[in-house]
Amino acid sequence: MLRRRRPLVRAAGVVATTAVVAGTAGAVHHHQQQKYAGQNAAAQQQQDLAYQQGMADAQAQQQQYAPPPQYAPPPAPAPAGTDLTSQLQQLAQLHTAGVLSDAEFAAAKQKLLAG
């Protein structure tokens, strides 16, 4: 009868050893899962903080810049009743100042005289 007990004892020992190894592997796996979850949470928290800091910087920078200046409207055109002599004098001044070339001056003068 002793021989029959030994195989059972050996089988029980193998089962016990397997259970211990499996339990240890399960515990190690669980520990790794917790470790990785903690690392992921820390990385996510860092990303969230960086995002919030970037948004705060962008808002501060946006507030720093003033809106573009409002330009004055262009001056009103000369009234239609301005006499021909003053218009020719203005053209002559522009020509002598170098703003109008000879051809441009001649064309503008011809247009005033014609119309």
CSV table of N, CA, C and O in Angstrom, one decimal:
chain,number,residue,atom,x,y,z
A,1,MET,N,0.8,-1.2,0.0
A,1,MET,CA,0.0,0.0,0.0
A,1,MET,C,0.8,1.3,0.0
A,1,MET,O,0.4,2.3,-0.5
A,2,LEU,N,2.0,1.2,0.5
A,2,LEU,CA,2.8,2.3,0.5
A,2,LEU,C,3.2,2.8,-0.9
A,2,LEU,O,3.3,4.0,-1.1
A,3,ARG,N,3.2,1.9,-1.8
A,3,ARG,CA,3.6,2.3,-3.1
A,3,ARG,C,2.4,3.1,-3.8
A,3,ARG,O,2.7,4.0,-4.5
A,4,ARG,N,1.3,2.8,-3.4
A,4,ARG,CA,0.2,3.6,-4.0
A,4,ARG,C,0.1,5.0,-3.4
A,4,ARG,O,-0.3,5.9,-4.1
A,5,ARG,N,0.5,5.2,-2.2
A,5,ARG,CA,0.5,6.5,-1.6
A,5,ARG,C,1.6,7.4,-2.1
A,5,ARG,O,1.4,8.6,-2.3
A,6,ARG,N,2.7,6.8,-2.5
A,6,ARG,CA,3.8,7.6,-3.0
A,6,ARG,C,3.4,8.3,-4.3
A,6,ARG,O,3.7,9.5,-4.4
A,7,PRO,N,2.8,7.6,-5.3
A,7,PRO,CA,2.4,8.4,-6.5
A,7,PRO,C,1.4,9.5,-6.2
A,7,PRO,O,1.5,10.5,-6.8
A,8,LEU,N,0.6,9.2,-5.2
A,8,LEU,CA,-0.4,10.3,-4.9
A,8,LEU,C,0.3,11.4,-4.2
A,8,LEU,O,0.0,12.6,-4.4
A,9,VAL,N,1.3,11.1,-3.4
A,9,VAL,CA,2.0,12.2,-2.7
A,9,VAL,C,2.8,13.0,-3.7
A,9,VAL,O,2.9,14.2,-3.7
A,10,ARG,N,3.4,12.2,-4.7
A,10,ARG,CA,4.2,12.9,-5.7
A,10,ARG,C,3.3,13.8,-6.5
A,10,ARG,O,3.6,15.0,-6.9
A,11,ALA,N,2.1,13.3,-6.9
A,11,ALA,CA,1.2,14.1,-7.7
A,11,ALA,C,0.7,15.3,-6.9
A,11,ALA,O,0.6,16.4,-7.4
A,12,ALA,N,0.5,15.1,-5.6
A,12,ALA,CA,0.0,16.2,-4.8
A,12,ALA,C,1.1,17.3,-4.7
A,12,ALA,O,0.9,18.5,-4.7
A,13,GLY,N,2.4,16.8,-4.6
A,13,GLY,CA,3.5,17.7,-4.6
A,13,GLY,C,3.7,18.5,-5.9
A,13,GLY,O,3.9,19.7,-5.9
A,14,VAL,N,3.5,17.8,-7.0
A,14,VAL,CA,3.5,18.5,-8.3
A,14,VAL,C,2.4,19.5,-8.4
A,14,VAL,O,2.6,20.6,-8.9
A,15,VAL,N,1.2,19.1,-8.0
A,15,VAL,CA,0.1,20.0,-8.0
A,15,VAL,C,0.3,21.2,-7.1
A,15,VAL,O,0.0,22.4,-7.5
A,16,ALA,N,0.9,21.0,-5.9
A,16,ALA,CA,1.1,22.1,-5.0
A,16,ALA,C,2.2,23.0,-5.6
A,16,ALA,O,2.1,24.2,-5.5
A,17,THR,N,3.2,22.4,-6.2
A,17,THR,CA,4.3,23.3,-6.8
A,17,THR,C,3.7,24.1,-7.9
A,17,THR,O,4.0,25.3,-8.1
A,18,THR,N,2.9,23.5,-8.7
A,18,THR,CA,2.3,24.2,-9.9
A,18,THR,C,1.4,25.3,-9.4
A,18,THR,O,1.4,26.4,-9.9
A,19,ALA,N,0.7,25.0,-8.3
A,19,ALA,CA,-0.2,26.1,-7.7
A,19,ALA,C,0.6,27.2,-7.2
A,19,ALA,O,0.3,28.4,-7.4
A,20,VAL,N,1.7,26.9,-6.6
A,20,VAL,CA,2.6,28.0,-6.0
A,20,VAL,C,3.2,28.8,-7.2
A,20,VAL,O,3.2,30.1,-7.1
A,21,VAL,N,3.7,28.2,-8.2
A,21,VAL,CA,4.2,28.9,-9.4
A,21,VAL,C,3.2,29.7,-10.0
A,21,VAL,O,3.4,30.9,-10.4
A,22,ALA,N,2.0,29.1,-10.2
A,22,ALA,CA,0.9,29.8,-10.9
A,22,ALA,C,0.5,31.0,-10.0
A,22,ALA,O,0.2,32.1,-10.5
A,23,GLY,N,0.4,30.8,-8.7
A,23,GLY,CA,0.0,31.9,-7.8
A,23,GLY,C,1.0,33.0,-7.9
A,23,GLY,O,0.7,34.2,-7.9
A,24,THR,N,2.3,32.7,-7.9
A,24,THR,CA,3.4,33.7,-7.9
A,24,THR,C,3.3,34.4,-9.2
A,24,THR,O,3.4,35.7,-9.3
A,25,ALA,N,3.1,33.7,-10.3
A,25,ALA,CA,3.0,34.3,-11.6
A,25,ALA,C,1.8,35.3,-11.7
A,25,ALA,O,1.9,36.4,-12.2
A,26,GLY,N,0.7,34.9,-11.1
A,26,GLY,CA,-0.4,35.7,-11.1
A,26,GLY,C,-0.2,37.0,-10.2
A,26,GLY,O,-0.6,38.1,-10.6
A,27,ALA,N,0.5,36.8,-9.1
A,27,ALA,CA,0.8,38.0,-8.3
A,27,ALA,C,1.7,38.9,-9.0
A,27,ALA,O,1.6,40.2,-8.9
A,28,VAL,N,2.7,38.4,-9.7
A,28,VAL,CA,3.7,39.2,-10.4
A,28,VAL,C,2.9,40.0,-11.5
A,28,VAL,O,3.1,41.2,-11.8
A,29,HIS,N,2.1,39.2,-12.2
A,29,HIS,CA,1.3,39.8,-13.3
A,29,HIS,C,0.4,41.0,-12.8
A,29,HIS,O,0.4,42.1,-13.4
A,30,HIS,N,-0.2,40.7,-11.7
A,30,HIS,CA,-1.1,41.8,-11.1
A,30,HIS,C,-0.2,43.0,-10.7
A,30,HIS,O,-0.6,44.1,-10.9
A,31,HIS,N,0.9,42.7,-10.1
A,31,HIS,CA,1.8,43.9,-9.7
A,31,HIS,C,2.2,44.7,-10.9
A,31,HIS,O,2.3,45.9,-10.9
A,32,GLN,N,2.6,44.0,-12.0
A,32,GLN,CA,3.0,44.7,-13.2
A,32,GLN,C,1.8,45.5,-13.8
A,32,GLN,O,2.0,46.6,-14.3
A,33,GLN,N,0.6,44.9,-13.8
A,33,GLN,CA,-0.5,45.7,-14.2
A,33,GLN,C,-0.7,47.0,-13.4
A,33,GLN,O,-1.0,48.0,-14.0
A,34,GLN,N,-0.6,46.9,-12.1
A,34,GLN,CA,-0.7,48.1,-11.3
A,34,GLN,C,0.4,49.1,-11.6
A,34,GLN,O,0.1,50.3,-11.6
A,35,LYS,N,1.6,48.6,-11.8
A,35,LYS,CA,2.7,49.4,-12.1
A,35,LYS,C,2.5,50.2,-13.4
A,35,LYS,O,2.7,51.4,-13.4
A,36,TYR,N,2.1,49.5,-14.4
A,36,TYR,CA,1.9,50.1,-15.7
A,36,TYR,C,0.7,51.1,-15.7
A,36,TYR,O,0.7,52.1,-16.3
A,37,ALA,N,-0.3,50.7,-14.9
A,37,ALA,CA,-1.5,51.6,-14.8
A,37,ALA,C,-1.1,52.9,-14.1
A,37,ALA,O,-1.5,54.0,-14.5
A,38,GLY,N,-0.2,52.8,-13.1
A,38,GLY,CA,0.3,54.0,-12.4
A,38,GLY,C,1.2,54.9,-13.3
A,38,GLY,O,1.1,56.1,-13.3
A,39,GLN,N,2.0,54.2,-14.1
A,39,GLN,CA,2.8,54.9,-15.1
A,39,GLN,C,2.0,55.7,-16.1
A,39,GLN,O,2.2,56.8,-16.5
A,40,ASN,N,0.9,55.0,-16.6
A,40,ASN,CA,0.0,55.6,-17.6
A,40,ASN,C,-0.7,56.8,-17.0
A,40,ASN,O,-0.9,57.8,-17.6
A,41,ALA,N,-1.1,56.6,-15.7
A,41,ALA,CA,-1.8,57.7,-15.1
A,41,ALA,C,-0.9,58.9,-14.9
A,41,ALA,O,-1.3,60.1,-15.1
A,42,ALA,N,0.3,58.7,-14.5
A,42,ALA,CA,1.3,59.8,-14.3
A,42,ALA,C,1.6,60.4,-15.7
A,42,ALA,O,1.6,61.7,-15.7
A,43,ALA,N,1.7,59.7,-16.7
A,43,ALA,CA,2.0,60.3,-18.0
A,43,ALA,C,0.8,61.1,-18.5
A,43,ALA,O,1.0,62.2,-19.0
A,44,GLN,N,-0.4,60.6,-18.3
A,44,GLN,CA,-1.6,61.3,-18.6
A,44,GLN,C,-1.7,62.6,-17.8
A,44,GLN,O,-2.1,63.7,-18.4
A,45,GLN,N,-1.4,62.6,-16.6
A,45,GLN,CA,-1.4,63.8,-15.7
A,45,GLN,C,-0.4,64.8,-16.2
A,45,GLN,O,-0.7,66.0,-16.3
A,46,GLN,N,0.8,64.4,-16.6
A,46,GLN,CA,1.8,65.3,-17.2
A,46,GLN,C,1.3,65.9,-18.5
A,46,GLN,O,1.5,67.1,-18.7
A,47,GLN,N,0.7,65.1,-19.3
A,47,GLN,CA,0.1,65.6,-20.6
A,47,GLN,C,-1.0,66.7,-20.3
A,47,GLN,O,-1.1,67.7,-21.0
A,48,ASP,N,-1.8,66.4,-19.3
A,48,ASP,CA,-2.9,67.3,-19.0
A,48,ASP,C,-2.3,68.6,-18.5
A,48,ASP,O,-2.8,69.7,-18.8
A,49,LEU,N,-1.3,68.5,-17.6
A,49,LEU,CA,-0.7,69.7,-17.1
A,49,LEU,C,0.0,70.6,-18.2
A,49,LEU,O,-0.2,71.8,-18.2
A,50,ALA,N,0.6,69.9,-19.1
A,50,ALA,CA,1.3,70.6,-20.2
A,50,ALA,C,0.2,71.2,-21.1
A,50,ALA,O,0.4,72.4,-21.6
A,51,TYR,N,-0.9,70.6,-21.3
A,51,TYR,CA,-2.0,71.1,-22.2
A,51,TYR,C,-2.5,72.4,-21.5
A,51,TYR,O,-2.7,73.4,-22.1
A,52,GLN,N,-2.8,72.3,-20.2
A,52,GLN,CA,-3.3,73.4,-19.5
A,52,GLN,C,-2.4,74.6,-19.5
A,52,GLN,O,-2.8,75.7,-19.6
A,53,GLN,N,-1.1,74.3,-19.3
A,53,GLN,CA,-0.1,75.4,-19.3
A,53,GLN,C,0.0,76.0,-20.7
A,53,GLN,O,0.1,77.2,-20.8
A,54,GLY,N,-0.1,75.2,-21.7
A,54,GLY,CA,-0.1,75.7,-23.1
A,54,GLY,C,-1.3,76.6,-23.4
A,54,GLY,O,-1.2,77.7,-24.0
A,55,MET,N,-2.5,76.2,-22.9
A,55,MET,CA,-3.7,77.0,-23.1
A,55,MET,C,-3.6,78.3,-22.3
A,55,MET,O,-3.9,79.4,-22.8
A,56,ALA,N,-3.0,78.3,-21.1
A,56,ALA,CA,-2.8,79.5,-20.3
A,56,ALA,C,-1.9,80.4,-21.0
A,56,ALA,O,-2.1,81.7,-21.0
A,57,ASP,N,-0.8,79.9,-21.5
A,57,ASP,CA,0.2,80.7,-22.3
A,57,ASP,C,-0.4,81.3,-23.5
A,57,ASP,O,-0.2,82.5,-23.8
A,58,ALA,N,-1.2,80.6,-24.2
A,58,ALA,CA,-1.9,81.1,-25.4
A,58,ALA,C,-2.8,82.2,-25.1
A,58,ALA,O,-2.9,83.2,-25.8
A,59,GLN,N,-3.6,82.1,-24.0
A,59,GLN,CA,-4.5,83.1,-23.6
A,59,GLN,C,-3.8,84.4,-23.2
A,59,GLN,O,-4.2,85.5,-23.5
A,60,ALA,N,-2.7,84.2,-22.4
A,60,ALA,CA,-1.9,85.3,-22.0
A,60,ALA,C,-1.3,86.1,-23.2
A,60,ALA,O,-1.3,87.3,-23.2
A,61,GLN,N,-0.8,85.3,-24.1
A,61,GLN,CA,-0.2,85.9,-25.3
A,61,GLN,C,-1.3,86.6,-26.1
A,61,GLN,O,-1.1,87.7,-26.7
A,62,GLN,N,-2.5,86.0,-26.2
A,62,GLN,CA,-3.6,86.7,-27.0
A,62,GLN,C,-4.0,88.0,-26.3
A,62,GLN,O,-4.3,89.0,-27.0
A,63,GLN,N,-4.0,88.0,-25.0
A,63,GLN,CA,-4.4,89.2,-24.3
A,63,GLN,C,-3.3,90.3,-24.4
A,63,GLN,O,-3.5,91.5,-24.3
A,64,GLN,N,-2.0,89.9,-24.6
A,64,GLN,CA,-0.9,90.8,-24.7
A,64,GLN,C,-1.0,91.6,-25.9
A,64,GLN,O,-0.6,92.8,-25.9
A,65,TYR,N,-1.5,91.1,-27.0
A,65,TYR,CA,-1.5,91.8,-28.3
A,65,TYR,C,-2.8,92.7,-28.3
A,65,TYR,O,-3.9,92.3,-28.0
A,66,ALA,N,-2.5,94.0,-28.7
A,66,ALA,CA,-3.7,94.9,-28.8
A,66,ALA,C,-4.3,94.7,-30.2
A,66,ALA,O,-3.7,94.2,-31.1
A,67,PRO,N,-5.6,95.1,-30.3
A,67,PRO,CA,-6.2,94.9,-31.7
A,67,PRO,C,-5.5,95.9,-32.7
A,67,PRO,O,-4.9,96.8,-32.3
A,68,PRO,N,-5.6,95.5,-33.9
A,68,PRO,CA,-4.9,96.4,-34.9
A,68,PRO,C,-5.5,97.8,-34.9
A,68,PRO,O,-6.7,98.0,-34.6
A,69,PRO,N,-4.6,98.8,-35.1
A,69,PRO,CA,-5.1,100.2,-35.0
A,69,PRO,C,-6.1,100.5,-36.1
A,69,PRO,O,-6.1,99.9,-37.2
A,70,GLN,N,-7.0,101.3,-35.7
A,70,GLN,CA,-8.1,101.8,-36.7
A,70,GLN,C,-7.5,103.0,-37.5
A,70,GLN,O,-7.1,103.9,-36.9
A,71,TYR,N,-7.5,102.8,-38.8
A,71,TYR,CA,-6.9,103.9,-39.6
A,71,TYR,C,-8.0,104.9,-39.9
A,71,TYR,O,-9.2,104.6,-40.0
A,72,ALA,N,-7.5,106.1,-40.0
A,72,ALA,CA,-8.5,107.2,-40.3
A,72,ALA,C,-9.0,107.0,-41.8
A,72,ALA,O,-8.3,106.5,-42.6
A,73,PRO,N,-10.2,107.4,-42.0
A,73,PRO,CA,-10.8,107.3,-43.4
A,73,PRO,C,-10.0,108.2,-44.3
A,73,PRO,O,-9.4,109.2,-43.9
A,74,PRO,N,-10.0,107.8,-45.6
A,74,PRO,CA,-9.3,108.6,-46.6
A,74,PRO,C,-9.9,110.0,-46.7
A,74,PRO,O,-11.1,110.2,-46.4
A,75,PRO,N,-9.1,111.0,-47.0
A,75,PRO,CA,-9.7,112.3,-47.1
A,75,PRO,C,-10.8,112.4,-48.2
A,75,PRO,O,-10.8,111.7,-49.2
A,76,ALA,N,-11.7,113.2,-48.0
A,76,ALA,CA,-12.9,113.4,-48.9
A,76,ALA,C,-12.3,113.9,-50.2
A,76,ALA,O,-11.4,114.8,-50.2
A,77,PRO,N,-12.9,113.5,-51.3
A,77,PRO,CA,-12.4,114.1,-52.6
A,77,PRO,C,-12.7,115.6,-52.7
A,77,PRO,O,-13.6,116.1,-52.0
A,78,ALA,N,-11.9,116.2,-53.5
A,78,ALA,CA,-12.1,117.7,-53.7
A,78,ALA,C,-13.5,118.0,-54.2
A,78,ALA,O,-14.0,117.2,-55.0
A,79,PRO,N,-14.1,119.0,-53.8
A,79,PRO,CA,-15.4,119.4,-54.3
A,79,PRO,C,-15.4,119.6,-55.8
A,79,PRO,O,-14.4,120.0,-56.3
A,80,ALA,N,-16.5,119.4,-56.4
A,80,ALA,CA,-16.6,119.5,-57.8
A,80,ALA,C,-16.5,120.9,-58.3
A,80,ALA,O,-16.1,121.2,-59.4
A,81,GLY,N,-16.7,121.9,-57.4
A,81,GLY,CA,-16.7,123.3,-57.8
A,81,GLY,C,-15.2,123.8,-57.8
A,81,GLY,O,-15.1,125.0,-58.1
A,82,THR,N,-14.2,123.0,-57.6
A,82,THR,CA,-12.8,123.5,-57.6
A,82,THR,C,-12.5,124.0,-59.0
A,82,THR,O,-12.7,123.3,-60.0
A,83,ASP,N,-11.9,125.1,-59.1
A,83,ASP,CA,-11.6,125.7,-60.4
A,83,ASP,C,-10.5,125.0,-61.1
A,83,ASP,O,-9.6,124.3,-60.5
A,84,LEU,N,-10.4,125.1,-62.4
A,84,LEU,CA,-9.4,124.4,-63.2
A,84,LEU,C,-8.0,124.9,-62.9
A,84,LEU,O,-7.1,124.1,-62.9
A,85,THR,N,-7.9,126.2,-62.6
A,85,THR,CA,-6.5,126.7,-62.3
A,85,THR,C,-5.9,126.0,-61.1
A,85,THR,O,-4.7,125.7,-61.2
A,86,SER,N,-6.6,125.8,-60.0
A,86,SER,CA,-6.0,125.2,-58.8
A,86,SER,C,-5.7,123.8,-59.1
A,86,SER,O,-4.7,123.3,-58.6
A,87,GLN,N,-6.5,123.1,-59.9
A,87,GLN,CA,-6.2,121.7,-60.2
A,87,GLN,C,-4.9,121.6,-61.1
A,87,GLN,O,-4.1,120.7,-60.8
A,88,LEU,N,-4.8,122.5,-62.0
A,88,LEU,CA,-3.5,122.5,-62.8
A,88,LEU,C,-2.3,122.8,-62.0
A,88,LEU,O,-1.2,122.3,-62.2
A,89,GLN,N,-2.5,123.7,-61.0
A,89,GLN,CA,-1.4,124.1,-60.1
A,89,GLN,C,-1.0,122.8,-59.3
A,89,GLN,O,0.2,122.6,-59.0
A,90,GLN,N,-2.0,122.1,-58.8
A,90,GLN,CA,-1.7,120.9,-58.0
A,90,GLN,C,-0.9,119.9,-58.9
A,90,GLN,O,0.1,119.2,-58.4
A,91,LEU,N,-1.3,119.7,-60.1
A,91,LEU,CA,-0.6,118.8,-61.0
A,91,LEU,C,0.8,119.2,-61.2
A,91,LEU,O,1.7,118.4,-61.3
A,92,ALA,N,1.0,120.5,-61.4
A,92,ALA,CA,2.3,121.1,-61.6
A,92,ALA,C,3.2,120.8,-60.4
A,92,ALA,O,4.4,120.5,-60.5
A,93,GLN,N,2.7,121.0,-59.2
A,93,GLN,CA,3.4,120.8,-58.0
A,93,GLN,C,3.8,119.3,-57.9
A,93,GLN,O,5.0,119.0,-57.5
A,94,LEU,N,2.9,118.4,-58.2
A,94,LEU,CA,3.2,117.0,-58.2
A,94,LEU,C,4.3,116.6,-59.2
A,94,LEU,O,5.2,115.8,-59.0
A,95,HIS,N,4.3,117.3,-60.4
A,95,HIS,CA,5.3,117.1,-61.4
A,95,HIS,C,6.6,117.6,-61.0
A,95,HIS,O,7.6,116.9,-61.2
A,96,THR,N,6.7,118.8,-60.4
A,96,THR,CA,8.0,119.3,-60.0
A,96,THR,C,8.5,118.5,-58.8
A,96,THR,O,9.7,118.4,-58.6
A,97,ALA,N,7.7,117.9,-58.0
A,97,ALA,CA,8.1,117.1,-56.8
A,97,ALA,C,8.6,115.8,-57.3
A,97,ALA,O,9.2,115.0,-56.5
A,98,GLY,N,8.4,115.4,-58.5
A,98,GLY,CA,8.8,114.1,-59.0
A,98,GLY,C,7.8,113.0,-58.8
A,98,GLY,O,8.1,111.8,-59.1
A,99,VAL,N,6.7,113.3,-58.4
A,99,VAL,CA,5.6,112.3,-58.2
A,99,VAL,C,5.1,111.8,-59.5
A,99,VAL,O,4.8,110.6,-59.7
A,100,LEU,N,4.9,112.8,-60.4
A,100,LEU,CA,4.4,112.5,-61.8
A,100,LEU,C,5.5,112.6,-62.8
A,100,LEU,O,6.3,113.5,-62.7
A,101,SER,N,5.5,111.6,-63.7
A,101,SER,CA,6.5,111.7,-64.8
A,101,SER,C,6.0,112.7,-65.8
A,101,SER,O,4.8,113.2,-65.7
A,102,ASP,N,6.8,113.0,-66.8
A,102,ASP,CA,6.4,114.0,-67.9
A,102,ASP,C,5.1,113.4,-68.6
A,102,ASP,O,4.2,114.2,-68.9
A,103,ALA,N,5.1,112.2,-68.9
A,103,ALA,CA,4.0,111.6,-69.6
A,103,ALA,C,2.7,111.6,-68.7
A,103,ALA,O,1.6,111.9,-69.2
A,104,GLU,N,2.9,111.3,-67.5
A,104,GLU,CA,1.7,111.3,-66.6
A,104,GLU,C,1.2,112.7,-66.4
A,104,GLU,O,0.0,112.9,-66.4
A,105,PHE,N,2.1,113.7,-66.3
A,105,PHE,CA,1.6,115.0,-66.1
A,105,PHE,C,0.9,115.5,-67.4
A,105,PHE,O,-0.2,116.1,-67.3
A,106,ALA,N,1.4,115.2,-68.5
A,106,ALA,CA,0.8,115.6,-69.8
A,106,ALA,C,-0.6,114.9,-69.9
A,106,ALA,O,-1.6,115.6,-70.3
A,107,ALA,N,-0.7,113.6,-69.5
A,107,ALA,CA,-2.0,112.9,-69.6
A,107,ALA,C,-3.0,113.5,-68.7
A,107,ALA,O,-4.2,113.8,-69.0
A,108,ALA,N,-2.6,113.8,-67.4
A,108,ALA,CA,-3.5,114.4,-66.4
A,108,ALA,C,-3.9,115.8,-66.8
A,108,ALA,O,-5.1,116.2,-66.7
A,109,LYS,N,-3.0,116.6,-67.3
A,109,LYS,CA,-3.3,117.9,-67.8
A,109,LYS,C,-4.3,117.9,-68.9
A,109,LYS,O,-5.3,118.7,-68.9
A,110,GLN,N,-4.1,117.0,-69.9
A,110,GLN,CA,-5.0,116.9,-71.0
A,110,GLN,C,-6.4,116.5,-70.6
A,110,GLN,O,-7.4,117.0,-71.1
A,111,LYS,N,-6.5,115.6,-69.6
A,111,LYS,CA,-7.8,115.1,-69.1
A,111,LYS,C,-8.5,116.3,-68.4
A,111,LYS,O,-9.7,116.4,-68.6
A,112,LEU,N,-7.8,117.1,-67.6
A,112,LEU,CA,-8.4,118.2,-67.0
A,112,LEU,C,-8.9,119.2,-68.0
A,112,LEU,O,-10.0,119.8,-67.9
A,113,LEU,N,-8.1,119.5,-69.0
A,113,LEU,CA,-8.5,120.5,-70.0
A,113,LEU,C,-9.7,120.0,-70.9
A,113,LEU,O,-10.5,120.8,-71.3
A,114,ALA,N,-9.8,118.7,-71.1
A,114,ALA,CA,-10.8,118.2,-71.9
A,114,ALA,C,-12.1,118.1,-71.2
A,114,ALA,O,-13.2,118.1,-71.8
A,115,GLY,N,-12.1,117.9,-69.9
A,115,GLY,CA,-13.3,117.6,-69.2
A,115,GLY,C,-13.8,118.4,-68.2
A,115,GLY,O,-14.9,118.6,-67.8
